[in-house]
Coordinates of C-alpha atoms and ligand atoms in Angstrom, one line a residue:
X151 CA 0.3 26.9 -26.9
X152 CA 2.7 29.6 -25.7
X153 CA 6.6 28.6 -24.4
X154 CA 4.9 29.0 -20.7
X155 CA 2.1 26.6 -21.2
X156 CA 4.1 24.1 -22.6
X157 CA 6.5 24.3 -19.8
X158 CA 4.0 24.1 -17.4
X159 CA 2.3 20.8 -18.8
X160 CA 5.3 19.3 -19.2
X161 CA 5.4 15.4 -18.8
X162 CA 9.3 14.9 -17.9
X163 CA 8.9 17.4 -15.2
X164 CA 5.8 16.4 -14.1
X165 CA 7.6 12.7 -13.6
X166 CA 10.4 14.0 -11.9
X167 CA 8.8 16.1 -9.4
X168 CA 6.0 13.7 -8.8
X169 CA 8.8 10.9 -7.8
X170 CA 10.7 13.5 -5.8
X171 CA 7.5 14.2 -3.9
X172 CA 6.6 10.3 -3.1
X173 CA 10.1 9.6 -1.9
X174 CA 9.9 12.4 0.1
X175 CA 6.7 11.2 1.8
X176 CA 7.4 7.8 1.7
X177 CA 11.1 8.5 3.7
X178 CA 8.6 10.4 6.4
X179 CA 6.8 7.2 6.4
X180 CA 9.4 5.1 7.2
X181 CA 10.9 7.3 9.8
X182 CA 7.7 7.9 12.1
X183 CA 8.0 4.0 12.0
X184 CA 11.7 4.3 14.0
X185 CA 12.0 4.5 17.6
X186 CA 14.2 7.6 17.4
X187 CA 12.6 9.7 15.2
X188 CA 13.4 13.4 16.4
X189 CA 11.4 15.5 14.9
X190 CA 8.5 16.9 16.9
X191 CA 4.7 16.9 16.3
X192 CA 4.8 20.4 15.1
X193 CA 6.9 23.3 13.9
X194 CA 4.7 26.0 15.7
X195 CA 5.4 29.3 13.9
X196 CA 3.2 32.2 15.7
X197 CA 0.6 33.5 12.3
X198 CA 2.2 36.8 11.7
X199 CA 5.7 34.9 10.9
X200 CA 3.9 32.3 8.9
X201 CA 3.0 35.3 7.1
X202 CA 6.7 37.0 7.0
X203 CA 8.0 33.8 5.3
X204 CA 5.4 33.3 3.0
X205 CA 5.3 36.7 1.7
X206 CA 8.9 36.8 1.4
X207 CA 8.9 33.0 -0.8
X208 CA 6.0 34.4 -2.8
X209 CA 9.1 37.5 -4.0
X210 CA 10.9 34.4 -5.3
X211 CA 8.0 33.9 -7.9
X212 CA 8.7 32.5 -10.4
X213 CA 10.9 30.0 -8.8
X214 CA 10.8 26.5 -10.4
X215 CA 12.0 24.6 -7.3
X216 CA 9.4 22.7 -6.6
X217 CA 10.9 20.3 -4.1
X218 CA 11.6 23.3 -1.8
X219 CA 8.0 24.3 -1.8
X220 CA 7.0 21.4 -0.8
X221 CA 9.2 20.9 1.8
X222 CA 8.5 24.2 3.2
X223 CA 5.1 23.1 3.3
X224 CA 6.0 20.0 5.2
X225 CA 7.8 21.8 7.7
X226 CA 4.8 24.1 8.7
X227 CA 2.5 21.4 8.9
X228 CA 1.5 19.6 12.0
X229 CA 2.4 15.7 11.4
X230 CA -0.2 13.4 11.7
X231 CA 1.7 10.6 11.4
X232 CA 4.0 11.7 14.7
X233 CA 3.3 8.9 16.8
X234 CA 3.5 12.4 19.3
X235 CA 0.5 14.0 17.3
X236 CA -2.8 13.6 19.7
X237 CA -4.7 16.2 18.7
X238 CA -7.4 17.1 16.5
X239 CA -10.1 14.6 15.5
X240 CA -8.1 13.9 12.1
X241 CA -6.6 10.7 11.3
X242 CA -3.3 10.6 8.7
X243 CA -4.5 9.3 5.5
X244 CA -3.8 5.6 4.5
X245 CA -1.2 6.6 1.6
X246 CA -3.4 4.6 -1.1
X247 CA -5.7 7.0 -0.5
X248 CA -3.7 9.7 -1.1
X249 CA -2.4 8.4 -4.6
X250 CA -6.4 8.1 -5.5
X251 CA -6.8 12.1 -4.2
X252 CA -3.3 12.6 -6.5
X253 CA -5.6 10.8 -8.8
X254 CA -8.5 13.1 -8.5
X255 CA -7.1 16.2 -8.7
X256 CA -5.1 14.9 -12.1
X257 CA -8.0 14.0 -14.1
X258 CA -10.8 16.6 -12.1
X259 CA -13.9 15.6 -13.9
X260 CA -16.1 17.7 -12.0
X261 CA -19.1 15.4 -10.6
X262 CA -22.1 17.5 -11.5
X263 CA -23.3 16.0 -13.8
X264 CA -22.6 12.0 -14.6
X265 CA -20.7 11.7 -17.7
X266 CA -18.5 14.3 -16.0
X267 CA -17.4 11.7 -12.9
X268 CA -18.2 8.6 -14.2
X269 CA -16.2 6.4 -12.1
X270 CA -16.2 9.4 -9.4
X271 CA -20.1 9.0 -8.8
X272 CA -20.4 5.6 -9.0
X273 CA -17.9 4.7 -6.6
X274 CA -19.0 7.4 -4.1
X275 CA -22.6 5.7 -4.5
X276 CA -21.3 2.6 -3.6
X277 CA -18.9 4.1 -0.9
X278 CA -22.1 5.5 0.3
X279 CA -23.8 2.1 0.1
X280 CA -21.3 0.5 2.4
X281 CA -21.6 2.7 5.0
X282 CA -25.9 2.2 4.7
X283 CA -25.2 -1.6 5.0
X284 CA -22.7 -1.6 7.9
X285 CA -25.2 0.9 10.1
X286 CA -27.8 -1.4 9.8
X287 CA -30.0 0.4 7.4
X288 CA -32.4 -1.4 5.1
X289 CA -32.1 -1.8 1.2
X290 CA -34.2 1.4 0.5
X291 CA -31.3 3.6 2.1
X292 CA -29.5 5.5 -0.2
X293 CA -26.5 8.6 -0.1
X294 CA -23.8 10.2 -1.1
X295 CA -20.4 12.2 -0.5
X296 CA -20.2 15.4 0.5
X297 CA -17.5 17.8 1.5
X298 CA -17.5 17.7 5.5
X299 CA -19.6 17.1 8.6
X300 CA -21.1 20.7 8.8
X301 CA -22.4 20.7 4.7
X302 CA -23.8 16.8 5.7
X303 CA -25.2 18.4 8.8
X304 CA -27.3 21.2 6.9
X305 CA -28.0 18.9 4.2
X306 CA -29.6 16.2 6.0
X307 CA -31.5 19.4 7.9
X308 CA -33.3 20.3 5.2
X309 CA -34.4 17.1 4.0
X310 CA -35.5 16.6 7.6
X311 CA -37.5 19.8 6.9
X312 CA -39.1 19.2 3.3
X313 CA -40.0 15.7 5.2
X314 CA -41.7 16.9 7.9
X315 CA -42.8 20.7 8.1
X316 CA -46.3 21.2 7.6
X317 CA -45.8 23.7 5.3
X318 CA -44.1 24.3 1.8
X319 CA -41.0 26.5 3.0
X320 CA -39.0 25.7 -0.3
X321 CA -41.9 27.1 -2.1
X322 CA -43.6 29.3 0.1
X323 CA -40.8 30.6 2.7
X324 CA -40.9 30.1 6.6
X325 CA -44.2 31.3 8.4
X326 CA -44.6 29.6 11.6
X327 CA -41.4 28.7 14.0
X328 CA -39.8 25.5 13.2
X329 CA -37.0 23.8 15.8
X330 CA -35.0 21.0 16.2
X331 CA -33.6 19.8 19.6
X332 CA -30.3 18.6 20.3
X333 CA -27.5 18.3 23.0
X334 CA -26.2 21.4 24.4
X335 CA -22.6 19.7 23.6
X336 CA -23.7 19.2 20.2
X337 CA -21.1 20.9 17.4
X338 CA -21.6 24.2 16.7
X339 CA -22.7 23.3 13.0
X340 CA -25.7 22.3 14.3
X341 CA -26.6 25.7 15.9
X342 CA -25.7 27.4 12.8
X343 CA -27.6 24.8 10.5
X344 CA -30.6 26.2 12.0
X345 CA -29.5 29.5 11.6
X346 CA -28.6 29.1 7.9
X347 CA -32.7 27.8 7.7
X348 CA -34.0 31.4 9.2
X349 CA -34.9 29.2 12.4
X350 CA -33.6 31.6 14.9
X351 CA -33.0 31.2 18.4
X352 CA -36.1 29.9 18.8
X353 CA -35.9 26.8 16.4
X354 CA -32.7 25.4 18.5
X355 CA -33.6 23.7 21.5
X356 CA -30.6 22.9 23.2
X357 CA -31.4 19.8 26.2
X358 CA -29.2 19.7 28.8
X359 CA -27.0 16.7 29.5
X360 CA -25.7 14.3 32.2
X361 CA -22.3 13.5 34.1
X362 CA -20.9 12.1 31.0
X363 CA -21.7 14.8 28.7
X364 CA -24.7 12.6 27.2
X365 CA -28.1 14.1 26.1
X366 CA -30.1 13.9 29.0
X367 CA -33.4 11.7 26.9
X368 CA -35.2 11.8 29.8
X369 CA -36.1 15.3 29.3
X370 CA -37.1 14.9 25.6
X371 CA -40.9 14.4 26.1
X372 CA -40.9 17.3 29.1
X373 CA -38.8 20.2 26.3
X374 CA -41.1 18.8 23.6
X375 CA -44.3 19.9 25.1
X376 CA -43.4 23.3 26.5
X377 CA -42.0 24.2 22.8
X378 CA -45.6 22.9 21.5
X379 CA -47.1 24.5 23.7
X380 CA -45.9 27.7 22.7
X381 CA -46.6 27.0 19.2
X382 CA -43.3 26.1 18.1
X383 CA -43.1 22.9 15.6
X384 CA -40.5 20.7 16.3
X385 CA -39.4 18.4 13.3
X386 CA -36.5 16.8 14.4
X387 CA -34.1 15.9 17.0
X388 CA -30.1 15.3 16.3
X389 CA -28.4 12.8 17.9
X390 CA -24.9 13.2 18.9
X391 CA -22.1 10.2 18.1
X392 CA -20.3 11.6 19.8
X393 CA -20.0 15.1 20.9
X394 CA -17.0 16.7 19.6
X395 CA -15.2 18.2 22.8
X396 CA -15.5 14.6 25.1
X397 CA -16.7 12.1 22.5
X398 CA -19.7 11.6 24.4
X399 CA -22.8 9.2 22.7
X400 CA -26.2 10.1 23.2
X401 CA -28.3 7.3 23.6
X402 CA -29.7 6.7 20.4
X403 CA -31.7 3.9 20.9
X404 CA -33.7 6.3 23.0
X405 CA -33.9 9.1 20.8
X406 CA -35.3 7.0 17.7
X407 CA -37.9 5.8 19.9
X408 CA -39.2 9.3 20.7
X409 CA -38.7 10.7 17.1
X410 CA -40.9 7.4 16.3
X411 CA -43.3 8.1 18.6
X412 CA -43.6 11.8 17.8
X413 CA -43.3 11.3 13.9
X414 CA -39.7 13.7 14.2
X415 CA -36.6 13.1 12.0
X416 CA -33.7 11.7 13.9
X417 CA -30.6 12.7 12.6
X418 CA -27.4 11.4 14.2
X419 CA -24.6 13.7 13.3
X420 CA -21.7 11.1 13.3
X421 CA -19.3 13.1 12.3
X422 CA -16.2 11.4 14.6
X423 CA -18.0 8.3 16.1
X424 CA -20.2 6.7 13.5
X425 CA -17.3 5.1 12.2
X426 CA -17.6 3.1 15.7
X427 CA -20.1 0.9 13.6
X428 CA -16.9 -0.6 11.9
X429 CA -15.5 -1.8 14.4
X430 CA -16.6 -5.6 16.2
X431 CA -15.9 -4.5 19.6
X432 CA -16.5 -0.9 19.8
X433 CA -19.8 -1.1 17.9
X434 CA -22.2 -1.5 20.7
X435 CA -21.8 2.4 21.4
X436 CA -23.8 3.4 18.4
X437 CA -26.3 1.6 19.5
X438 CA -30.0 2.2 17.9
X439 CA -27.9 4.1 14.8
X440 CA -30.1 2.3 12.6
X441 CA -33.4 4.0 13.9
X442 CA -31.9 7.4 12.3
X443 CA -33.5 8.7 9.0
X444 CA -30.2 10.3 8.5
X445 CA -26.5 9.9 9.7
X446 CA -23.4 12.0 8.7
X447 CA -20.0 10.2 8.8
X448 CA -16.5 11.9 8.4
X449 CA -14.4 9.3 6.6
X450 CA -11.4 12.1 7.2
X451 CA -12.2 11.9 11.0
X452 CA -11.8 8.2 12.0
X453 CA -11.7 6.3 8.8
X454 CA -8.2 7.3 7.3
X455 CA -9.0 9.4 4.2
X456 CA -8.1 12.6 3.3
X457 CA -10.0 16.0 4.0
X458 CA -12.8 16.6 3.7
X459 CA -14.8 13.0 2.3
X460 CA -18.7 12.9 4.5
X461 CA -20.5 10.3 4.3
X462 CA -24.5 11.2 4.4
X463 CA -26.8 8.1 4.4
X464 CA -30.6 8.3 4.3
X465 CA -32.4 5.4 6.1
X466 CA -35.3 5.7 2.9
X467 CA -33.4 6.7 -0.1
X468 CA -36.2 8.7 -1.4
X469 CA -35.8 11.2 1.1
X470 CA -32.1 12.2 -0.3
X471 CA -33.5 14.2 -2.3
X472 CA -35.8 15.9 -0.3
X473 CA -32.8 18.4 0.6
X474 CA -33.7 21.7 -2.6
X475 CA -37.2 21.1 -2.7
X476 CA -40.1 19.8 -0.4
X477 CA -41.1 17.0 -2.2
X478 CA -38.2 14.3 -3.6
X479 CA -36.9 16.4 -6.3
X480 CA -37.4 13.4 -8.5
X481 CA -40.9 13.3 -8.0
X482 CA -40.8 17.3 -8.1
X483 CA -39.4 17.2 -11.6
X484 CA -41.6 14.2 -13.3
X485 CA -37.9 12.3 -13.8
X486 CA -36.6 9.4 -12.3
X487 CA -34.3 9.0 -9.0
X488 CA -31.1 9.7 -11.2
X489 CA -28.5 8.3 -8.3
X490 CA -25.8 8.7 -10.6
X491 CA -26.4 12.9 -10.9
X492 CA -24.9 13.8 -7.6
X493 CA -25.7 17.7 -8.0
X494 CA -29.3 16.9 -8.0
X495 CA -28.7 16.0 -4.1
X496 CA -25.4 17.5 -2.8
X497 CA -25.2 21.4 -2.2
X498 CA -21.5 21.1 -4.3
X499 CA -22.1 21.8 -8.3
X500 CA -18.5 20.9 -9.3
X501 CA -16.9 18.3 -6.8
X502 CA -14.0 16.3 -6.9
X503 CA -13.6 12.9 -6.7
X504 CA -14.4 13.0 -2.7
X505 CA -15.8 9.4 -2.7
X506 CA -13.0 7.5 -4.8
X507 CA -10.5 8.4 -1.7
X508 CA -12.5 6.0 0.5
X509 CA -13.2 3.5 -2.1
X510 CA -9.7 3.1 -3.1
X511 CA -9.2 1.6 0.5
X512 CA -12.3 -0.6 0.9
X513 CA -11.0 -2.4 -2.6
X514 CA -7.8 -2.5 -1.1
X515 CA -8.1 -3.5 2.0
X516 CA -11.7 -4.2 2.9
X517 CA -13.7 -2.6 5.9
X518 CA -11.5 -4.9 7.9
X519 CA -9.0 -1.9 7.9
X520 CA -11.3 0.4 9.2
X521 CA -12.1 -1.9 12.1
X522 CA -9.0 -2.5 13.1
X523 CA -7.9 1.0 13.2
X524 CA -11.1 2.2 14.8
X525 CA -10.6 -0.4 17.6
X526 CA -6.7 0.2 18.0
X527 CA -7.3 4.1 18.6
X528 CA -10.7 3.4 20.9
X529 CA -8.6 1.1 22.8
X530 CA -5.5 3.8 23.2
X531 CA -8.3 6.4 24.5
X532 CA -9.0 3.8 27.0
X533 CA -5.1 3.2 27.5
X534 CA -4.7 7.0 28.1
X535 CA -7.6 7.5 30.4
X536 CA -6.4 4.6 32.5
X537 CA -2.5 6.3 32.9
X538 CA -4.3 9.3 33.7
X539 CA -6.0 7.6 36.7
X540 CA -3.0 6.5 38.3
X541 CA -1.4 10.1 38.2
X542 CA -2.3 12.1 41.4
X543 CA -1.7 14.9 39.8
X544 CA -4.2 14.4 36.8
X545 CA -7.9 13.9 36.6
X546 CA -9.9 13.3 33.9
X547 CA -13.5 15.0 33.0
X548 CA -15.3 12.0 32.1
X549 CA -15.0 8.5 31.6
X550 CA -14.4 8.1 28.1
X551 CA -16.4 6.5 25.4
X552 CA -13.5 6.3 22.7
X553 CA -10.7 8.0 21.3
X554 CA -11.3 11.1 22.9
X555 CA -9.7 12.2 26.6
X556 CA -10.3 15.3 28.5
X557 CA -7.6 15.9 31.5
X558 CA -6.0 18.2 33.4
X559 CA -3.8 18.5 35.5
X560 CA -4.9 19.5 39.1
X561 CA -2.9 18.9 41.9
X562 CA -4.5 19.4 45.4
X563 CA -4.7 22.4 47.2
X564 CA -4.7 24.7 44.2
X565 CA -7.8 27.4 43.4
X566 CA -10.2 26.6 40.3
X567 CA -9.0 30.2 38.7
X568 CA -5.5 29.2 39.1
X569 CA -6.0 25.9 37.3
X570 CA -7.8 27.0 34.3
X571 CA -5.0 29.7 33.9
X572 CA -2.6 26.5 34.5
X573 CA -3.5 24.0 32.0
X574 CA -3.8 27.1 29.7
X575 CA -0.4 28.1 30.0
X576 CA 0.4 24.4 29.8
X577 CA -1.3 24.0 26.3
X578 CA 0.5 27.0 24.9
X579 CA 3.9 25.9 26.3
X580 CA 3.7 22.6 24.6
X581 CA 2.0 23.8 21.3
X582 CA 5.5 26.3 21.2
X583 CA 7.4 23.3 22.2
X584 CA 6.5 21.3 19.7
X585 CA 7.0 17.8 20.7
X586 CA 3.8 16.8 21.3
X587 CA 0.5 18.4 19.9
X588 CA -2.6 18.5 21.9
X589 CA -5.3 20.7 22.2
X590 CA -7.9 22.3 25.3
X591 CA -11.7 22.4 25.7
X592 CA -13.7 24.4 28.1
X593 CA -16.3 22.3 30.2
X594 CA -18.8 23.5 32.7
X595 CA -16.0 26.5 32.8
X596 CA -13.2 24.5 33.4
X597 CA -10.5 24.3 30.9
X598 CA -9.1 21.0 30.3
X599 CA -6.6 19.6 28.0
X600 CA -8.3 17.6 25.2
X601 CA -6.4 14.7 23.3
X602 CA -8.2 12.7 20.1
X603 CA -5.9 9.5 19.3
X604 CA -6.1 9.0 15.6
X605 CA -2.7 7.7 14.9
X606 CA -1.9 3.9 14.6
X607 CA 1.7 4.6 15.2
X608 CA 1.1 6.1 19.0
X609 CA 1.7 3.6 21.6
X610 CA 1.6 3.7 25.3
X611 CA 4.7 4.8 26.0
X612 CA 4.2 7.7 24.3
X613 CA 1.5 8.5 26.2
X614 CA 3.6 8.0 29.0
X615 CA 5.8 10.0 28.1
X616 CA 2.7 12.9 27.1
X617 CA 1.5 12.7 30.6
X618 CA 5.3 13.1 32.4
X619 CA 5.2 16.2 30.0
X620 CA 2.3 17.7 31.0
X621 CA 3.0 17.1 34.7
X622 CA 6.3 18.7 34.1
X623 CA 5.3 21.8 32.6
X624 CA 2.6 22.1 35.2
X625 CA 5.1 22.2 37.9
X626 CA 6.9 24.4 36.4
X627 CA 4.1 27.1 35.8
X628 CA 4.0 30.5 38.0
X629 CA 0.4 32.0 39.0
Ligands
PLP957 C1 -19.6 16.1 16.1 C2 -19.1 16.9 14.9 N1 -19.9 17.3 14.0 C3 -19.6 18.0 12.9 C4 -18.3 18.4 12.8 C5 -17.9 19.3 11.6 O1 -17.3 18.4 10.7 P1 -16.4 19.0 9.5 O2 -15.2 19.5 10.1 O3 -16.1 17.7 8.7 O4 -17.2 20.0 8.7 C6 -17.3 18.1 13.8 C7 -15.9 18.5 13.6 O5 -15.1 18.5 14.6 C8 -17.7 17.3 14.8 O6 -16.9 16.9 15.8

């Protein structure tokens, strides 16, 4: 062990750095919690200064002062926990969730195989169990953790495909024209999912959708013979719940039914709103979830664990591990399932401890905490919307569904050009301000400001106080 090495494992300083670190977090905690807290929601620091300062604390190497790393770190991040932060579709982790990640990353057995994550895969499998059970799925389901919504997506893709392509592609490579079909507001992981499969333009087809930004199931049947009859083979069709850019849910009730009837997979990519299943009163919007063979569901989205834990549940557990090979790469291989050897299914080799973030707080606390907060921040979307509607000034895009609102701000009398340039400017003057942090979306060409609600500490006032903002800075822009 050299004089470096030693230093660098060094237990004392591992203790006091670690405590400097929690009480440092926990003292942001506690003053999110108070009325007065001054900070903003971000530090916005334009990329090429980001890079300046970095560069320059990077000369200071080697520097042993840990604590102002970190805080340095803290200060050019956004923060979740500002009850000002209505952003992104990313909730702030529930800290015992974080001390499990800490946890993780200490002891990193990597996952691949079992004995190297024995607690990590068994309580992903059971994490992954939960989920099965509270969408309605039947005993056969099975899953796993994966690391986000677009790997889940992919994965789930091509078990769809080694289910129900007519031909061996893992074995024998693509020959005719496979396609899925999906929601033209669908996430762009979908798009490039099919890519990724050597689908093409060809294998996506995208079906239009309604007022509320909804798959339009009506025209299922009507794009499902045209692409037969010109000799493409459709195998699936994904349902979105919800669409990322106005948290929009496709009817999936309606979707299972056609897949049934047309032997298609259904996948449901979940990513933000399958976590509505959680929740007593908001639950009715996944409707028909259970009818999916597959469903992907970001617990870092709406269900208060760190980046990046997905959730990918197959309705027939046999069909998990369909994903490398055509057949269920048990059967494939003459072994059994093996549930407990996670590479066998997940496109990760070496993973960490993904799964043991969410199952820290289900021991904890029970799902009970997941309902609640996925009910508190669907009922704040609902909150929002309604302040919107009693602003002349404002009008929303859509009625929403949950956590996710699309306004802007459009007083009368005022060109469509003008307003997109508008509610641009007005995005960019607040992300530089810094006291709130939102985002914008694009819809049928008009650009709208986009808010996702993730944080239990924002309350109405605040969003009170968003929209006097945004109405402020409106007024105040020049075109
Ligand atoms: C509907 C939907 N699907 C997939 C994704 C991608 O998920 P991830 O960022 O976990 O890869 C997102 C992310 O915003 C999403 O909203």
């Amino acid at each position: 062990m050299t004089e470096l090495l030693n230093q660098a494992y060094a237990a004392d300083t591992f203790r006091r750095q670690g405590h400097a670190l929690i009480d440092q977090l926990a003292d942001y905690l506690e003053a999110v919690r108070r009325p007065d807290y001054p900070a903003g929601a971000i530090d916005f620091h334009f990329p090429e200064d980001s890079l300046q300062q970095w560069t320059e604390d990077l000369r200071t190497a080697p520097n042993p002062d840990v604590a102002d790393l970190f805080t340095r770190a803290m200060d050019q991040s956004v923060r979740l926990l500002h009850p000002q932060y209505v952003g992104h579709q990313i909730s702030p982790p529930v800290p015992v969730s974080v001390l499990a990640g800490l946890l993780g990353d200490f002891l990193n057995n990597g996952m691949g195989v079992y004995e190297m994550g024995m607690a990590g895969s068994t309580t992903e499998r059971l994490v992954a169990l939960t989920v099965a059970r509270q969408l309605g799925f039947p005993e056969e389901a099975d899953g796993f953790i994966t690391s986000g919504g677009t790997l889940a997506n992919l994965t789930a893709l091509l078990s769809a495909r080694g289910r129900k392509a007519s031909s061996n592609i893992w074995k024998s490579g693509s020959k005719g024209q496979l396609a899925l079909m999906v929601s033209e507001e669908a996430h762009y992981c979908v798009d490039r999912a099919v890519r990724i499969m050597g689908w093409g333009d060809a294998g996506i087809i995208k079906v239009p959708v309604d007022d509320r930004y909804c798959m339009r199931t009506d025209l299922l049947e009507a794009y499902y013979q045209e692409a037969t009859a010109a000799g493409i083979e459709v195998i699936a069709v994904v349902g979105s719940a919800c669409t990322t850019a106005t948290g929009s849910f496709d009817d999936l009730a309606g979707i299972g039914d056609f897949c049934r009837r047309h032997d298609l997979w259904f996948h449901v990519d979940g990513a933000h709103g399958a976590a509505l299943a959680f929740s007593g009163k908001y639950a009715p919007v996944v409707r028909g979830i259970d009818k999916a063979d597959s469903v992907a569901m970001d617990f870092h989205k709406m269900l208060l664990t760190p980046s990046i834990t997905t959730a990918l549940v197959f309705r027939n557990g046999a069909d998990s591990y369909r994903t490398f090979s055509q057949e269920a790469q048990y059967l494939f291989n003459r072994e059994e399932p093996e549930w407990f050897n996670m590479a066998k299914r997940t496109f990760e080799c070496t993973k960490l401890m993904i799964g043991f973030k969410a199952y820290s707080i289900i021991r904890t606390y029970g799902t009970k905490l997941f309902d609640e907060y996925v009910t508190l921040v669907c009922d704040l979307g609902h909150t929002l919307a309604d302040q919107v509607r009693k602003r002349n000034e404002l009008t929303l895009a859509m009625e929403p569904f949950c956590n996710i609102i699309c306004f802007r701000y459009a007083p009368a009398g005022v060109s469509e050009e003008q307003l997109n340039e508008i509610n641009e400017r007005i995005r960019q003057r607040m992300l530089e301000d810094g006291d709130f942090y939102l985002v914008q979306t694009r819809l049928k060409g008009k650009l709208y400001l986009r808010c996702t609600l993730t944080n239990p500490f924002t309350k109405a006032g605040d969003l009170e106080k968003l929209l006097d903002t945004v109405i402020a800075v409106g007024n105040g822009v020049q075109v």
